Amino acid sequence: GQNIDQPTEMTATEGAIVQINCTYQTSGFNGLFWYQQHAGEAPTFLSYNVLDGLEEKGRFSSFLSRSKGYSYLLLKELQMKDSASYLCAVRVTMIYNQGGKLIFGQGTELSVKP
Amino acid sequence: SQTIHQWPATLVQPVGSPLSLECTVEGTSNPNLYWYRQAAGRGLQLLFYSVGIGQISSEVPQNLSASRPQDRQFILSSKKLLLSDSGFYLCAWIASASTDTQYFGPGTRLTVL
């Protein structure tokens, strides 16, 4: 079956660094996505990894290890506006759907405190 | 640039009533389209996807259905809503290439009473 795990909640301090982990067990892996979702809003795309290693985008970085079925999202210089839910999603390939489909974890609710 | 629209933004419906949610995409051709539902405090559950006009695949058995009457239009329907259908419904799209990112529409918040 397909399974994606991430912590339910995390708390961090403004200005600090936080790492949100995601482990997955899926078949047909074709990339891992991280989305940010503020309360009451749609998810917005943050990062995408398909090869092992670190992808950096400003204050946000994402790491992938395919052999370990593991990814993390690193947020630096935390700001209050970073308080949100962070969703890890794995794309799996499909025979008649070249775009595949995303399987989402339950999301990690991050609270940034002053 | 590409834009995805959903309407209505919010909806309150009685149990047993019908449902029609619409999603349209602008600025692209032949996108893959997806319907997700997010219950309160839960992750996203894929309901349907479509790779072309009239082509619908269902991920979970339920009392919902989907249709794609036009290339950039995706509709989610129900003949009789259940309380458990309440949630945040999100439409998403990608271009057909396998490396493209999936982008979400603004969503429809449905409350069934």
mmCIF file of C-alpha atoms in Angstrom:
data_model
loop_
_atom_site.group_PDB
_atom_site.id
_atom_site.type_symbol
_atom_site.label_atom_id
_atom_site.label_comp_id
_atom_site.label_asym_id
_atom_site.label_seq_id
_atom_site.Cartn_x
_atom_site.Cartn_y
_atom_site.Cartn_z
ATOM 1 C CA GLY A 1 0.000 0.000 0.000
ATOM 2 C CA GLN A 2 0.917 3.663 -0.056
ATOM 3 C CA ASN A 3 1.887 5.314 3.202
ATOM 4 C CA ILE A 4 3.247 8.752 4.056
ATOM 5 C CA ASP A 5 4.094 9.820 7.600
ATOM 6 C CA GLN A 6 4.889 13.227 9.023
ATOM 7 C CA PRO A 7 4.578 14.670 12.530
ATOM 8 C CA THR A 8 1.181 16.102 13.395
ATOM 9 C CA GLU A 9 2.384 19.251 15.137
ATOM 10 C CA MET A 10 5.567 21.235 15.687
ATOM 11 C CA THR A 11 6.344 24.452 17.520
ATOM 12 C CA ALA A 12 9.292 26.744 16.883
ATOM 13 C CA THR A 13 10.472 30.232 17.764
ATOM 14 C CA GLU A 14 10.600 33.225 15.457
ATOM 15 C CA GLY A 15 14.048 33.541 13.860
ATOM 16 C CA ALA A 16 14.928 29.883 14.475
ATOM 17 C CA ILE A 17 15.320 26.933 12.091
ATOM 18 C CA VAL A 18 12.864 24.044 11.933
ATOM 19 C CA GLN A 19 13.031 20.721 10.098
ATOM 20 C CA ILE A 20 9.844 18.865 9.164
ATOM 21 C CA ASN A 21 10.410 15.208 8.331
ATOM 22 C CA CYS A 22 8.449 12.994 5.977
ATOM 23 C CA THR A 23 8.846 9.259 5.430
ATOM 24 C CA TYR A 24 7.099 7.358 2.703
ATOM 25 C CA GLN A 25 6.465 3.856 1.435
ATOM 26 C CA THR A 26 5.024 3.951 -2.065
ATOM 27 C CA SER A 27 5.279 2.116 -5.358
ATOM 28 C CA GLY A 28 5.948 3.960 -8.608
ATOM 29 C CA PHE A 29 7.729 6.909 -6.953
ATOM 30 C CA ASN A 30 8.116 9.858 -9.311
ATOM 31 C CA GLY A 31 8.936 12.845 -7.136
ATOM 32 C CA LEU A 32 8.165 14.394 -3.768
ATOM 33 C CA PHE A 33 6.424 17.698 -3.207
ATOM 34 C CA TRP A 34 6.049 20.033 -0.269
ATOM 35 C CA TYR A 35 3.084 22.377 -0.016
ATOM 36 C CA GLN A 36 2.208 25.081 2.491
ATOM 37 C CA GLN A 37 -1.411 25.512 3.546
ATOM 38 C CA HIS A 38 -2.655 28.373 5.696
ATOM 39 C CA ALA A 39 -5.896 27.850 7.566
ATOM 40 C CA GLY A 40 -8.916 28.069 5.286
ATOM 41 C CA GLU A 41 -6.821 28.377 2.139
ATOM 42 C CA ALA A 42 -5.696 26.092 -0.670
ATOM 43 C CA PRO A 43 -2.215 24.522 -0.583
ATOM 44 C CA THR A 44 0.542 26.444 -2.338
ATOM 45 C CA PHE A 45 3.573 24.790 -3.914
ATOM 46 C CA LEU A 46 6.878 25.093 -2.060
ATOM 47 C CA SER A 47 9.344 22.594 -3.493
ATOM 48 C CA TYR A 48 9.855 19.510 -5.609
ATOM 49 C CA ASN A 49 12.538 16.786 -5.394
ATOM 50 C CA VAL A 50 12.882 13.901 -7.794
ATOM 51 C CA LEU A 51 16.619 13.177 -7.358
ATOM 52 C CA ASP A 52 18.516 12.648 -4.115
ATOM 53 C CA GLY A 53 19.936 15.739 -2.510
ATOM 54 C CA LEU A 54 19.074 19.197 -1.335
ATOM 55 C CA GLU A 55 17.036 21.811 -3.220
ATOM 56 C CA GLU A 56 17.287 25.346 -1.855
ATOM 57 C CA LYS A 57 14.821 28.159 -2.432
ATOM 58 C CA GLY A 58 15.457 31.191 -0.318
ATOM 59 C CA ARG A 59 14.521 30.431 3.307
ATOM 60 C CA PHE A 60 13.144 27.025 2.333
ATOM 61 C CA SER A 61 15.154 23.887 1.487
ATOM 62 C CA SER A 62 13.989 20.363 0.799
ATOM 63 C CA PHE A 63 16.001 17.165 0.950
ATOM 64 C CA LEU A 64 15.289 13.746 -0.535
ATOM 65 C CA SER A 65 16.785 10.281 -0.018
ATOM 66 C CA ARG A 66 15.016 7.792 -2.264
ATOM 67 C CA SER A 67 16.827 4.773 -0.839
ATOM 68 C CA LYS A 68 15.613 5.648 2.654
ATOM 69 C CA GLY A 69 12.148 6.842 1.634
ATOM 70 C CA TYR A 70 12.824 10.065 3.475
ATOM 71 C CA SER A 71 12.488 13.774 2.911
ATOM 72 C CA TYR A 72 12.620 16.888 5.025
ATOM 73 C CA LEU A 73 11.625 20.498 4.634
ATOM 74 C CA LEU A 74 13.941 23.003 6.305
ATOM 75 C CA LEU A 75 12.672 26.469 7.139
ATOM 76 C CA LYS A 76 15.230 29.073 8.179
ATOM 77 C CA GLU A 77 14.824 32.468 9.834
ATOM 78 C CA LEU A 78 11.290 31.593 10.847
ATOM 79 C CA GLN A 79 8.663 34.310 10.622
ATOM 80 C CA MET A 80 5.238 34.446 12.225
ATOM 81 C CA LYS A 81 3.660 34.133 8.783
ATOM 82 C CA ASP A 82 5.269 30.686 8.435
ATOM 83 C CA SER A 83 2.674 29.335 10.879
ATOM 84 C CA ALA A 84 0.740 26.942 8.651
ATOM 85 C CA SER A 85 0.265 23.305 7.780
ATOM 86 C CA TYR A 86 3.027 21.726 5.679
ATOM 87 C CA LEU A 87 1.991 18.872 3.425
ATOM 88 C CA CYS A 88 4.325 16.227 2.094
ATOM 89 C CA ALA A 89 3.097 14.537 -1.107
ATOM 90 C CA VAL A 90 4.531 11.749 -3.236
ATOM 91 C CA ARG A 91 3.788 11.504 -6.942
ATOM 92 C CA VAL A 92 3.270 7.992 -8.188
ATOM 93 C CA THR A 93 3.295 7.030 -11.827
ATOM 94 C CA MET A 94 0.219 5.691 -13.564
ATOM 95 C CA ILE A 95 -0.044 3.832 -16.840
ATOM 96 C CA TYR A 96 -2.643 6.011 -18.536
ATOM 97 C CA ASN A 97 -1.917 9.233 -16.694
ATOM 98 C CA GLN A 98 1.470 10.698 -17.542
ATOM 99 C CA GLY A 99 1.038 13.306 -14.856
ATOM 100 C CA GLY A 100 0.590 10.650 -12.200
ATOM 101 C CA LYS A 101 -1.246 11.323 -8.960
ATOM 102 C CA LEU A 102 -0.208 12.799 -5.634
ATOM 103 C CA ILE A 103 -0.580 10.953 -2.360
ATOM 104 C CA PHE A 104 -0.573 13.308 0.603
ATOM 105 C CA GLY A 105 0.513 12.914 4.181
ATOM 106 C CA GLN A 106 -1.754 14.249 6.920
ATOM 107 C CA GLY A 107 0.221 17.472 7.184
ATOM 108 C CA THR A 108 2.349 19.011 9.938
ATOM 109 C CA GLU A 109 0.839 21.976 11.757
ATOM 110 C CA LEU A 110 3.685 24.402 12.498
ATOM 111 C CA SER A 111 3.216 27.098 15.119
ATOM 112 C CA VAL A 112 5.790 29.900 15.188
ATOM 113 C CA LYS A 113 5.926 31.730 18.498
ATOM 114 C CA PRO A 114 7.532 35.118 19.219
ATOM 115 C CA SER B 1 -0.034 32.469 -17.294
ATOM 116 C CA GLN B 2 -2.254 29.716 -16.054
ATOM 117 C CA THR B 3 -5.157 30.319 -13.678
ATOM 118 C CA ILE B 4 -7.548 27.930 -12.007
ATOM 119 C CA HIS B 5 -10.998 28.964 -10.791
ATOM 120 C CA GLN B 6 -13.486 27.246 -8.531
ATOM 121 C CA TRP B 7 -17.014 28.181 -7.576
ATOM 122 C CA PRO B 8 -18.797 28.632 -5.425
ATOM 123 C CA ALA B 9 -16.316 29.552 -2.693
ATOM 124 C CA THR B 10 -18.625 28.396 0.085
ATOM 125 C CA LEU B 11 -21.799 26.360 0.095
ATOM 126 C CA VAL B 12 -24.261 25.209 2.755
ATOM 127 C CA GLN B 13 -26.571 22.436 1.631
ATOM 128 C CA PRO B 14 -29.145 20.229 3.377
ATOM 129 C CA VAL B 15 -28.715 16.470 3.529
ATOM 130 C CA GLY B 16 -30.222 14.812 0.464
ATOM 131 C CA SER B 17 -29.855 17.822 -1.810
ATOM 132 C CA PRO B 18 -27.869 17.733 -5.093
ATOM 133 C CA LEU B 19 -24.424 19.224 -5.583
ATOM 134 C CA SER B 20 -22.523 20.749 -8.479
ATOM 135 C CA LEU B 21 -19.058 22.248 -8.051
ATOM 136 C CA GLU B 22 -17.220 23.687 -11.013
ATOM 137 C CA CYS B 23 -13.536 24.082 -11.798
ATOM 138 C CA THR B 24 -12.079 25.790 -14.855
ATOM 139 C CA VAL B 25 -8.493 26.300 -15.941
ATOM 140 C CA GLU B 26 -7.216 29.105 -18.153
ATOM 141 C CA GLY B 27 -3.990 29.454 -20.085
ATOM 142 C CA THR B 28 -3.279 25.805 -20.845
ATOM 143 C CA SER B 29 -4.513 23.019 -23.068
ATOM 144 C CA ASN B 30 -5.202 19.381 -22.258
ATOM 145 C CA PRO B 31 -4.318 19.585 -18.571
ATOM 146 C CA ASN B 32 -4.656 16.685 -16.154
ATOM 147 C CA LEU B 33 -7.374 17.666 -13.677
ATOM 148 C CA TYR B 34 -7.968 16.412 -10.143
ATOM 149 C CA TRP B 35 -10.627 16.684 -7.426
ATOM 150 C CA TYR B 36 -9.547 16.365 -3.789
ATOM 151 C CA ARG B 37 -11.475 16.553 -0.535
ATOM 152 C CA GLN B 38 -10.013 17.677 2.769
ATOM 153 C CA ALA B 39 -12.048 16.952 5.889
ATOM 154 C CA ALA B 40 -11.465 19.172 8.931
ATOM 155 C CA GLY B 41 -7.984 18.579 10.354
ATOM 156 C CA ARG B 42 -7.211 15.888 7.811
ATOM 157 C CA GLY B 43 -5.014 15.423 4.755
ATOM 158 C CA LEU B 44 -6.087 15.625 1.132
ATOM 159 C CA GLN B 45 -7.940 12.661 -0.314
ATOM 160 C CA LEU B 46 -7.917 12.245 -4.087
ATOM 161 C CA LEU B 47 -11.467 11.691 -5.363
ATOM 162 C CA PHE B 48 -11.247 11.812 -9.170
ATOM 163 C CA TYR B 49 -8.793 12.611 -11.907
ATOM 164 C CA SER B 50 -9.128 13.194 -15.637
ATOM 165 C CA VAL B 51 -6.542 13.047 -18.414
ATOM 166 C CA GLY B 52 -8.904 14.335 -21.131
ATOM 167 C CA ILE B 53 -12.445 15.226 -22.158
ATOM 168 C CA GLY B 54 -14.911 12.577 -21.029
ATOM 169 C CA GLN B 55 -12.169 10.546 -19.290
ATOM 170 C CA ILE B 56 -12.794 10.188 -15.558
ATOM 171 C CA SER B 57 -11.127 7.879 -13.075
ATOM 172 C CA SER B 58 -12.488 7.387 -9.590
ATOM 173 C CA GLU B 59 -10.194 6.788 -6.635
ATOM 174 C CA VAL B 60 -12.669 5.989 -3.871
ATOM 175 C CA PRO B 61 -16.228 4.629 -3.905
ATOM 176 C CA GLN B 62 -18.707 7.265 -2.769
ATOM 177 C CA ASN B 63 -21.887 9.048 -3.759
ATOM 178 C CA LEU B 64 -19.989 11.652 -5.767
ATOM 179 C CA SER B 65 -19.350 11.731 -9.509
ATOM 180 C CA ALA B 66 -17.225 13.843 -11.831
ATOM 181 C CA SER B 67 -17.463 14.951 -15.427
ATOM 182 C CA ARG B 68 -15.243 16.766 -17.895
ATOM 183 C CA PRO B 69 -17.476 18.195 -20.622
ATOM 184 C CA GLN B 70 -14.769 20.509 -21.985
ATOM 185 C CA ASP B 71 -10.971 20.441 -22.060
ATOM 186 C CA ARG B 72 -10.560 22.955 -19.254
ATOM 187 C CA GLN B 73 -13.721 22.292 -17.236
ATOM 188 C CA PHE B 74 -14.081 19.749 -14.438
ATOM 189 C CA ILE B 75 -17.327 19.273 -12.509
ATOM 190 C CA LEU B 76 -17.979 17.435 -9.241
ATOM 191 C CA SER B 77 -21.545 16.340 -8.602
ATOM 192 C CA SER B 78 -23.790 14.458 -6.257
ATOM 193 C CA LYS B 79 -27.442 13.506 -6.531
ATOM 194 C CA LYS B 80 -27.972 13.306 -2.756
ATOM 195 C CA LEU B 81 -25.527 14.789 -0.260
ATOM 196 C CA LEU B 82 -24.597 13.033 2.975
ATOM 197 C CA LEU B 83 -23.378 14.661 6.194
ATOM 198 C CA SER B 84 -20.008 13.034 5.591
ATOM 199 C CA ASP B 85 -19.637 14.967 2.316
ATOM 200 C CA SER B 86 -18.824 18.128 4.270
ATOM 201 C CA GLY B 87 -15.306 19.355 3.666
ATOM 202 C CA PHE B 88 -12.998 21.530 1.640
ATOM 203 C CA TYR B 89 -13.044 20.557 -2.039
ATOM 204 C CA LEU B 90 -9.993 21.389 -4.081
ATOM 205 C CA CYS B 91 -9.484 21.204 -7.808
ATOM 206 C CA ALA B 92 -5.935 20.863 -9.103
ATOM 207 C CA TRP B 93 -4.223 20.744 -12.473
ATOM 208 C CA ILE B 94 -0.945 19.938 -14.108
ATOM 209 C CA ALA B 95 0.228 20.058 -17.677
ATOM 210 C CA SER B 96 0.408 16.541 -19.065
ATOM 211 C CA ALA B 97 4.179 16.142 -18.667
ATOM 212 C CA SER B 98 5.173 13.903 -15.773
ATOM 213 C CA THR B 99 7.604 16.376 -14.271
ATOM 214 C CA ASP B 100 5.144 19.234 -13.890
ATOM 215 C CA THR B 101 3.967 20.580 -10.572
ATOM 216 C CA GLN B 102 0.365 20.217 -9.447
ATOM 217 C CA TYR B 103 -1.347 23.541 -8.658
ATOM 218 C CA PHE B 104 -4.525 23.991 -6.660
ATOM 219 C CA GLY B 105 -7.563 26.174 -7.120
ATOM 220 C CA PRO B 106 -8.908 28.301 -4.246
ATOM 221 C CA GLY B 107 -11.298 25.578 -3.082
ATOM 222 C CA THR B 108 -14.970 25.274 -2.141
ATOM 223 C CA ARG B 109 -15.950 24.866 1.479
ATOM 224 C CA LEU B 110 -19.039 22.659 1.654
ATOM 225 C CA THR B 111 -21.138 22.253 4.794
ATOM 226 C CA VAL B 112 -23.904 19.671 4.727
ATOM 227 C CA LEU B 113 -26.510 20.139 7.483
#
